[in-house]
PDB file of N, CA and C in Angstrom:
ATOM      1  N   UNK A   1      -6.069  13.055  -9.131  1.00 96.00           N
ATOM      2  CA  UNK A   1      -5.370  12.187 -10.045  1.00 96.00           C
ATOM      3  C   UNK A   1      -5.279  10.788  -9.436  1.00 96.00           C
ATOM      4  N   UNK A   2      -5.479   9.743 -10.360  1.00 97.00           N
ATOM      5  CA  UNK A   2      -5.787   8.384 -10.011  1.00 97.00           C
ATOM      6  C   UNK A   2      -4.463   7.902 -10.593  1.00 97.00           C
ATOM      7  N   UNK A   3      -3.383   6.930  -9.691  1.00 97.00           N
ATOM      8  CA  UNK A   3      -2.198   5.600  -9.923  1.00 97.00           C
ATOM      9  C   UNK A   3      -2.916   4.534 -10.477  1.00 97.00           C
ATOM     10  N   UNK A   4      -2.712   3.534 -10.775  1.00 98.00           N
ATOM     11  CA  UNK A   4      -2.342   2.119 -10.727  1.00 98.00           C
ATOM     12  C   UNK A   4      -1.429   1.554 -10.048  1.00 98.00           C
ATOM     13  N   UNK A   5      -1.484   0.294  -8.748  1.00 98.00           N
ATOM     14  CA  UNK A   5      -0.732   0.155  -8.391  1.00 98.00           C
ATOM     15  C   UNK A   5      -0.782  -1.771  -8.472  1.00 98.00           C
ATOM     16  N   UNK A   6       0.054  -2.122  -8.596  1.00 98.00           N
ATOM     17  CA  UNK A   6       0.104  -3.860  -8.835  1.00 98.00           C
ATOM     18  C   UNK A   6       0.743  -4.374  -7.537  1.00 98.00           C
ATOM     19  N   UNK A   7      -0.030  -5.060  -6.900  1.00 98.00           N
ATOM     20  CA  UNK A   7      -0.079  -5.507  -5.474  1.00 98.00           C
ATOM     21  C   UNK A   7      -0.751  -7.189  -5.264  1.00 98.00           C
ATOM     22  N   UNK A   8       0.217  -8.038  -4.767  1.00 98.00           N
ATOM     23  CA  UNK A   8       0.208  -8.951  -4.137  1.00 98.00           C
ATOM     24  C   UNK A   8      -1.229  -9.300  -3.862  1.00 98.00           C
ATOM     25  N   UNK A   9      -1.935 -10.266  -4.729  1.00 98.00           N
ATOM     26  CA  UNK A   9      -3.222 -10.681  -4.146  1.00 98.00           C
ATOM     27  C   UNK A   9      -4.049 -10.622  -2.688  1.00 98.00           C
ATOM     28  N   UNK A  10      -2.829 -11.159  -1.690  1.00 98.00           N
ATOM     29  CA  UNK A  10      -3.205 -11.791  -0.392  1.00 98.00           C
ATOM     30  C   UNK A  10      -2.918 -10.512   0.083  1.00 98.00           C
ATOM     31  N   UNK A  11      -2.209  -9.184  -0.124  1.00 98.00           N
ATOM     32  CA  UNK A  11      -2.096  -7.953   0.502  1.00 98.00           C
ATOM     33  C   UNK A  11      -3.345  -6.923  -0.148  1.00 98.00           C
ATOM     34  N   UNK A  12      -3.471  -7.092  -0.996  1.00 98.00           N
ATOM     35  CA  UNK A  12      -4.678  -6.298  -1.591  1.00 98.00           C
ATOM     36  C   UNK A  12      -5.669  -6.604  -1.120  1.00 98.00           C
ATOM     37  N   UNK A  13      -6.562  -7.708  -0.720  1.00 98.00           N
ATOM     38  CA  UNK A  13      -7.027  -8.197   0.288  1.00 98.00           C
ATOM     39  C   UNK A  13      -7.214  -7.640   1.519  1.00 98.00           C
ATOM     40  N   UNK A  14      -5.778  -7.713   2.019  1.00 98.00           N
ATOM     41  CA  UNK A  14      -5.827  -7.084   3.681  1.00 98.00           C
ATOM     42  C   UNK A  14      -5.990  -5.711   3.899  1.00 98.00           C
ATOM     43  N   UNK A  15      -5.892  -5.241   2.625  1.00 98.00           N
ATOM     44  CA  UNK A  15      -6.266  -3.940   2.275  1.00 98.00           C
ATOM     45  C   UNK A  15      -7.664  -3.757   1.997  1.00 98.00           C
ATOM     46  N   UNK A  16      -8.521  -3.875   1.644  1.00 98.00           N
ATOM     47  CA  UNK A  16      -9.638  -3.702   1.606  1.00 98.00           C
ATOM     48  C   UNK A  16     -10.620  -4.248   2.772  1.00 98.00           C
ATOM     49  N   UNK A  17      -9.962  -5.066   3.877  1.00 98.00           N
ATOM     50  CA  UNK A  17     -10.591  -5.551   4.482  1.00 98.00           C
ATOM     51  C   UNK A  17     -10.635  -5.040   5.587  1.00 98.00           C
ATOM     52  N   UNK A  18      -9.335  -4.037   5.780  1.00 97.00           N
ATOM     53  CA  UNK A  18      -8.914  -3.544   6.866  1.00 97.00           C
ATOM     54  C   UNK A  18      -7.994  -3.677   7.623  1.00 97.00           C
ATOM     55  N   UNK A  19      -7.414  -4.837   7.528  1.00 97.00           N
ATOM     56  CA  UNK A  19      -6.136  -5.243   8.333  1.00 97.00           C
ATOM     57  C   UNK A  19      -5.141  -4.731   7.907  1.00 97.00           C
ATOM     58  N   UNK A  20      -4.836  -3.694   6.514  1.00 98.00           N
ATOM     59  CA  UNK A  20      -3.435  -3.453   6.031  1.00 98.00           C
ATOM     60  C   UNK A  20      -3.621  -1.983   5.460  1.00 98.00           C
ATOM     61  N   UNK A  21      -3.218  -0.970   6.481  1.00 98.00           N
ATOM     62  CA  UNK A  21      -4.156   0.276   6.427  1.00 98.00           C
ATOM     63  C   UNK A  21      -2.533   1.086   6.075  1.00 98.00           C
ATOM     64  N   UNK A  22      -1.207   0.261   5.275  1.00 98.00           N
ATOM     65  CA  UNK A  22      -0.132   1.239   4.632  1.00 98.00           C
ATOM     66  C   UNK A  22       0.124   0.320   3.519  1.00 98.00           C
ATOM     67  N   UNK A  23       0.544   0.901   2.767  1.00 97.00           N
ATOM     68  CA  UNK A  23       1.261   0.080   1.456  1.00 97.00           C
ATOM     69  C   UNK A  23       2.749   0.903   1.514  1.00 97.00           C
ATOM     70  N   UNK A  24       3.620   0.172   1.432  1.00 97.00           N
ATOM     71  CA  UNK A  24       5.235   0.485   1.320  1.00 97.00           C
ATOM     72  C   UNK A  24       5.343   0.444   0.246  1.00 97.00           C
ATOM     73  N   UNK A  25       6.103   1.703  -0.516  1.00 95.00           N
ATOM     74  CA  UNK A  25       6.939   1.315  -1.288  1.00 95.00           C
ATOM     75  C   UNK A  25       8.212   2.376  -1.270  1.00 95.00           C
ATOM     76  N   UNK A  26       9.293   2.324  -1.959  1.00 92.00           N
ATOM     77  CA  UNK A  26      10.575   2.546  -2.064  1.00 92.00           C
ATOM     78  C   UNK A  26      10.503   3.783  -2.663  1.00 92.00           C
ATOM     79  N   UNK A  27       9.570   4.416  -3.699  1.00 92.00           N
ATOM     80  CA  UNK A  27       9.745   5.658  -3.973  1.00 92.00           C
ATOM     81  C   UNK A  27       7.889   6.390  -4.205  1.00 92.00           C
ATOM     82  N   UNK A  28       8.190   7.518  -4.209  1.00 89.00           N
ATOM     83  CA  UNK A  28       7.016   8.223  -3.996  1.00 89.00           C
ATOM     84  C   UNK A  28       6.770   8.519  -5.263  1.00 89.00           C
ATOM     85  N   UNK A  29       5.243   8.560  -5.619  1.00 90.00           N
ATOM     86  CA  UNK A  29       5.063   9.465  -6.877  1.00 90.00           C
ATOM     87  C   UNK A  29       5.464  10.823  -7.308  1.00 90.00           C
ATOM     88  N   UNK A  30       6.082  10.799  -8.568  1.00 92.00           N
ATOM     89  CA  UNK A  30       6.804  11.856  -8.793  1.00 92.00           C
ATOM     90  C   UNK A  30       5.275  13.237  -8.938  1.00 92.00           C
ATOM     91  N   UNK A  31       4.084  12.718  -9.258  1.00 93.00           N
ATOM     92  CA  UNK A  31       2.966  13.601  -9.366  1.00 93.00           C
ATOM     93  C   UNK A  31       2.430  14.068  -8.031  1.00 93.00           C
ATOM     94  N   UNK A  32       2.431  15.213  -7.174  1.00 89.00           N
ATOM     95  CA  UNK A  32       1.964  15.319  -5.709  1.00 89.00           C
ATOM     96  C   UNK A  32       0.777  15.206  -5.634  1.00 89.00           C
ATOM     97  N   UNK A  33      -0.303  15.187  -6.808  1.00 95.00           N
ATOM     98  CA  UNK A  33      -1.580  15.250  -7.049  1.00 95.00           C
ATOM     99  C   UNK A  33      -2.368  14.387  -6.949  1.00 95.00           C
ATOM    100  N   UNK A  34      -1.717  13.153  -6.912  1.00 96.00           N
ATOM    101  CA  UNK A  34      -2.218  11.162  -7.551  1.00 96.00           C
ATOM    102  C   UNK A  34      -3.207  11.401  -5.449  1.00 96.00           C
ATOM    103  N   UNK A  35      -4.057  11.172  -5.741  1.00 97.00           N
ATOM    104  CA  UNK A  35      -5.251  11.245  -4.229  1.00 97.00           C
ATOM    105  C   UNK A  35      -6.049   9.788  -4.401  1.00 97.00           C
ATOM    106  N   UNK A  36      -5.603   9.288  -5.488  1.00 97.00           N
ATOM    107  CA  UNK A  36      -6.681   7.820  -5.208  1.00 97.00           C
ATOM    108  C   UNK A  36      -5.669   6.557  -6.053  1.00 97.00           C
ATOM    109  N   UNK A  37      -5.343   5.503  -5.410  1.00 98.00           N
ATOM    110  CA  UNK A  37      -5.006   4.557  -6.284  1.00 98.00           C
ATOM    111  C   UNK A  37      -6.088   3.659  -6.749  1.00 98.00           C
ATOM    112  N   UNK A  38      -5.601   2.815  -7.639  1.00 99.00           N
ATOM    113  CA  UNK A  38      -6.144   1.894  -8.338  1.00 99.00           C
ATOM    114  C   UNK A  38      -5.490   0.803  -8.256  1.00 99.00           C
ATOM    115  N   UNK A  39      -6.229  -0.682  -7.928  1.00 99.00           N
ATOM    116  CA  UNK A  39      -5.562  -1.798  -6.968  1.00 99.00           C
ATOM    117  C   UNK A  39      -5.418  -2.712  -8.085  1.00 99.00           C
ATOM    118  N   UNK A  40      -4.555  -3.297  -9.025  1.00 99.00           N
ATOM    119  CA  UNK A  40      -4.779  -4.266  -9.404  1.00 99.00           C
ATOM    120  C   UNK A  40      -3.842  -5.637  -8.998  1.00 99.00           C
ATOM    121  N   UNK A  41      -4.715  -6.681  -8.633  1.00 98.00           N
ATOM    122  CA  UNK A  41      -4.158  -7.449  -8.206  1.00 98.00           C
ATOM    123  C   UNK A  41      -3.191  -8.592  -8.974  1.00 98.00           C
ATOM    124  N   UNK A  42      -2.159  -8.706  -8.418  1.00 98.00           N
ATOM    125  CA  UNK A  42      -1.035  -9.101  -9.738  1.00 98.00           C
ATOM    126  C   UNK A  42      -1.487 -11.120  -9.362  1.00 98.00           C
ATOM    127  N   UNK A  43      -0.574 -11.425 -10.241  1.00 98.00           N
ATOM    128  CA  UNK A  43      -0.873 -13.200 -10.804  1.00 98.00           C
ATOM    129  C   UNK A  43      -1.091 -13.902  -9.144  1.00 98.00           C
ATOM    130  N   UNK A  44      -2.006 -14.916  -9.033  1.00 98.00           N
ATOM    131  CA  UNK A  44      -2.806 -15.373 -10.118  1.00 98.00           C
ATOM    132  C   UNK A  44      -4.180 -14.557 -10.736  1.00 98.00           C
ATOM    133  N   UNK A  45      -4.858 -13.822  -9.510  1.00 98.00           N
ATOM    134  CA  UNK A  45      -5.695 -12.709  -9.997  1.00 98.00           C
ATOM    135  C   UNK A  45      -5.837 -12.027 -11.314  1.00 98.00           C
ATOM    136  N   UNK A  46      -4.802 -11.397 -10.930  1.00 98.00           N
ATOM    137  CA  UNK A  46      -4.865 -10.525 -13.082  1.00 98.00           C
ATOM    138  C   UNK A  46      -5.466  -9.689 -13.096  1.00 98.00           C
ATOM    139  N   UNK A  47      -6.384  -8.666 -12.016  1.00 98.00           N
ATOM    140  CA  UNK A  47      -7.536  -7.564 -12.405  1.00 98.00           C
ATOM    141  C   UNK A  47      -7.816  -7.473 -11.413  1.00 98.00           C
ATOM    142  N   UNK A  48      -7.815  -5.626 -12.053  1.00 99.00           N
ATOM    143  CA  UNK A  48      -8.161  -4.536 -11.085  1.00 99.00           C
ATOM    144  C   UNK A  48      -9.588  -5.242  -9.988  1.00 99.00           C
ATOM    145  N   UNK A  49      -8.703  -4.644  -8.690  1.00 98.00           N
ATOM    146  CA  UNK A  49     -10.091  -5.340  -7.448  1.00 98.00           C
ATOM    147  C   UNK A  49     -10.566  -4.064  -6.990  1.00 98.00           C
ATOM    148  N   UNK A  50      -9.869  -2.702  -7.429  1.00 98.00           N
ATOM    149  CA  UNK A  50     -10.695  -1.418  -6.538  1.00 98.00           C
ATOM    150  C   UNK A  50     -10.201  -1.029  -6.825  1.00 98.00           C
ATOM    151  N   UNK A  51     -10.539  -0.044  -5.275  1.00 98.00           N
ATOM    152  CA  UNK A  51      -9.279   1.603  -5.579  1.00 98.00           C
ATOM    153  C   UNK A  51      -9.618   2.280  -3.850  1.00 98.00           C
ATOM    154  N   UNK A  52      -8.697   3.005  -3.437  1.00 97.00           N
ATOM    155  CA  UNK A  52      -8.670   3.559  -2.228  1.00 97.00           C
ATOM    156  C   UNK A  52      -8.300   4.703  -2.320  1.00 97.00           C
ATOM    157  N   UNK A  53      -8.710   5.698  -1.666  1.00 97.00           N
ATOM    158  CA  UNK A  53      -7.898   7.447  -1.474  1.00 97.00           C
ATOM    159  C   UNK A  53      -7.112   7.333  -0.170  1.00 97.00           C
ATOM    160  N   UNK A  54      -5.774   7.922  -0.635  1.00 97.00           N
ATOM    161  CA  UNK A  54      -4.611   8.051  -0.161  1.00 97.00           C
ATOM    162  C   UNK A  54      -4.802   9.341   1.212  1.00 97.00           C
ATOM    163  N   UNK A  55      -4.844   9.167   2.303  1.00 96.00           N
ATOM    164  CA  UNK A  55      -5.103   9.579   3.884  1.00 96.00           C
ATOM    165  C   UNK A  55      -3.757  10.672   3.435  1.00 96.00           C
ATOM    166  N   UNK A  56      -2.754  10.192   3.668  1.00 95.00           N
ATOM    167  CA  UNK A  56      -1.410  10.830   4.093  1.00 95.00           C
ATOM    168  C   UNK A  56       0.130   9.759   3.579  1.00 95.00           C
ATOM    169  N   UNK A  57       0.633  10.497   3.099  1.00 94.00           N
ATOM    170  CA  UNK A  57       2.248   9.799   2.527  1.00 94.00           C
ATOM    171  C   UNK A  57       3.414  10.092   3.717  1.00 94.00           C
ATOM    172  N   UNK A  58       3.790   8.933   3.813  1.00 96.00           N
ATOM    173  CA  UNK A  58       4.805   8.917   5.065  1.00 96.00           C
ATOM    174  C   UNK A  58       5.877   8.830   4.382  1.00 96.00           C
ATOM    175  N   UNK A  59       6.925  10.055   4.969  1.00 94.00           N
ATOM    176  CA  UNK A  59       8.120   9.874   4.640  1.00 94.00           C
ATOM    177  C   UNK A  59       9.287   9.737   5.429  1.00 94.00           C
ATOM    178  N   UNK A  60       9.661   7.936   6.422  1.00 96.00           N
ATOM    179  CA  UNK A  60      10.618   8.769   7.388  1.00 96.00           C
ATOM    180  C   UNK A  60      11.510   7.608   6.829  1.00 96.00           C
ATOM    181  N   UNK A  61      12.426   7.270   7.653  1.00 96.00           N
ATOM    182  CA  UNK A  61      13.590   6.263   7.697  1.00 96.00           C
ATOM    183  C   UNK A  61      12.978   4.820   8.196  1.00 96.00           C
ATOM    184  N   UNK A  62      13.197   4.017   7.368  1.00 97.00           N
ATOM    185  CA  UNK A  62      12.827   2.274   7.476  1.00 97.00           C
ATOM    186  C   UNK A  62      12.412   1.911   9.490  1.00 97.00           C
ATOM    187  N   UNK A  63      13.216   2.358  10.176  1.00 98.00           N
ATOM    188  CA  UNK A  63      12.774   2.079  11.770  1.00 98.00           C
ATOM    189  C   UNK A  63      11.746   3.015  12.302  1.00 98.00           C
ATOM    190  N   UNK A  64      11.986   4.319  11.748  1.00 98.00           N
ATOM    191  CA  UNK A  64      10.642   4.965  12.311  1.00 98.00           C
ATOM    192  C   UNK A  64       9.306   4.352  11.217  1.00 98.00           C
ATOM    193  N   UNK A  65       9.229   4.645  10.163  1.00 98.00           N
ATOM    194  CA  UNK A  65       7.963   4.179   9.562  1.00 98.00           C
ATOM    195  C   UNK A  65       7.872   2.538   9.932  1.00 98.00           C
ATOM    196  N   UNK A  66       8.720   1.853  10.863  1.00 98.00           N
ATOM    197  CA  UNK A  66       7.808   0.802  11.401  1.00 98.00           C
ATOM    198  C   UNK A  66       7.390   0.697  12.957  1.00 98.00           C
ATOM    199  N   UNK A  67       7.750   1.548  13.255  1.00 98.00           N
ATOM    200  CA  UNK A  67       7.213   1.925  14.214  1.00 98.00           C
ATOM    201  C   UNK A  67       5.914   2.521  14.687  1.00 98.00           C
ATOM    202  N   UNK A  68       5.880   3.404  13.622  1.00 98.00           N
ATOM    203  CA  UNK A  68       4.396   4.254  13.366  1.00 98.00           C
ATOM    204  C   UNK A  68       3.685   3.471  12.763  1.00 98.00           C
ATOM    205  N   UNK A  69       3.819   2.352  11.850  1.00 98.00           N
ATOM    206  CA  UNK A  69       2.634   1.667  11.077  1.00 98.00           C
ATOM    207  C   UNK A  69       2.434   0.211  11.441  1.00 98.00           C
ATOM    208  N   UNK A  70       3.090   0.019  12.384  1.00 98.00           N
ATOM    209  CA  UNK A  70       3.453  -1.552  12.335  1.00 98.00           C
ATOM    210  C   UNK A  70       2.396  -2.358  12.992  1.00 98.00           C
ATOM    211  N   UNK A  71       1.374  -1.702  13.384  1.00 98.00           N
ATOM    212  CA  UNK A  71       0.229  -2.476  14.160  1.00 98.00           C
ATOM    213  C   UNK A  71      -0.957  -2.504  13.153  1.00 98.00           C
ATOM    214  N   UNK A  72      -0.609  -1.449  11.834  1.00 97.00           N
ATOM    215  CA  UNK A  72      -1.747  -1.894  10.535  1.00 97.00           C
ATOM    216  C   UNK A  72      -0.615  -2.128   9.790  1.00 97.00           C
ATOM    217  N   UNK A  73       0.468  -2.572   9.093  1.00 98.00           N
ATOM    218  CA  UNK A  73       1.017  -2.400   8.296  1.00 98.00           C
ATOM    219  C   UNK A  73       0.635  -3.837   7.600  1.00 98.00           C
ATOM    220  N   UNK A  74      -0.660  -5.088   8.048  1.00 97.00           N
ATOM    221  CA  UNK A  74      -0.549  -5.824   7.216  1.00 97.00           C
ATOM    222  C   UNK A  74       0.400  -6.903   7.242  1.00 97.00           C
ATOM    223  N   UNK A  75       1.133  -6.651   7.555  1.00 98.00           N
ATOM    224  CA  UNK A  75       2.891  -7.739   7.275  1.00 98.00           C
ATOM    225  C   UNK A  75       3.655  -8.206   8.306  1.00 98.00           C
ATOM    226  N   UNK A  76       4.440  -8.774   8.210  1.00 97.00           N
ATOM    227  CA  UNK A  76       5.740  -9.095   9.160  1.00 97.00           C
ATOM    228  C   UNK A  76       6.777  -8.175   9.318  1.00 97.00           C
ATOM    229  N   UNK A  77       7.452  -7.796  10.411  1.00 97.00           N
ATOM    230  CA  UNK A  77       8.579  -7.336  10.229  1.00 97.00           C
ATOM    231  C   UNK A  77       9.824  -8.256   9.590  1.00 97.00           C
ATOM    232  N   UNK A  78       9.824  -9.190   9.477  1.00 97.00           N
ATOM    233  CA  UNK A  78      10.586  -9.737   8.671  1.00 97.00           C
ATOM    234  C   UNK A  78      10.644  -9.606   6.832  1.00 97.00           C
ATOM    235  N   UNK A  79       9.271  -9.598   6.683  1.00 96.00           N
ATOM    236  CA  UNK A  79       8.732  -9.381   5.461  1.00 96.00           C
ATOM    237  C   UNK A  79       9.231  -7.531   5.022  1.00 96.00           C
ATOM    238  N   UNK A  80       8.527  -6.982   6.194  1.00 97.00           N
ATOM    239  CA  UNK A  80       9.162  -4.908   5.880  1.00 97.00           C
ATOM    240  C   UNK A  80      10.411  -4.928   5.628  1.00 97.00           C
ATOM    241  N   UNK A  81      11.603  -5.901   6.434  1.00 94.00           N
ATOM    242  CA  UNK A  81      12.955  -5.295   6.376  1.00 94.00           C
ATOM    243  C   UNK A  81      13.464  -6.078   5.506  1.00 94.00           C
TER     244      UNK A  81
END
């Protein structure tokens, strides 16, 4: 099963390029099945740039999941917290 997910131009990017190997977000898909997203890149972009299959879903508390991801996570820690 394939998401849609609407993501930050300049992070969708670092995602496909390699530098941003987690995407955060606040709640998990309620479907356990979803194995591939679909990237579309939100304004100024406007359209879908890909799609990636989902490795593994992390579920811990805000200090451990930056701990474990924080050398691909793409971002700032200022920006995560």
């Amino acid at each position: 099963m394939k998401v849609l997910l609407s993501i930050k131009p300049q992070f969708a990017e670092k995602i496909f390029n390699g530098t941003k190997q987690f995407e955060f977000r606040k709640s998990i898909f309620k479907n356990k099945k979803v194995k591939s997203v679909v990237v579309y890149a939100s304004s100024p972009v406007q359209k879908v740039i890909g799609e990636f299959e989902i490795e593994e879903i992390l579920m811990e508390n805000p200090a451990t999941l930056w701990e474990i991801t924080h050398n691909f996570s793409g971002i700032t820690k200022e920006y995560f917290d």
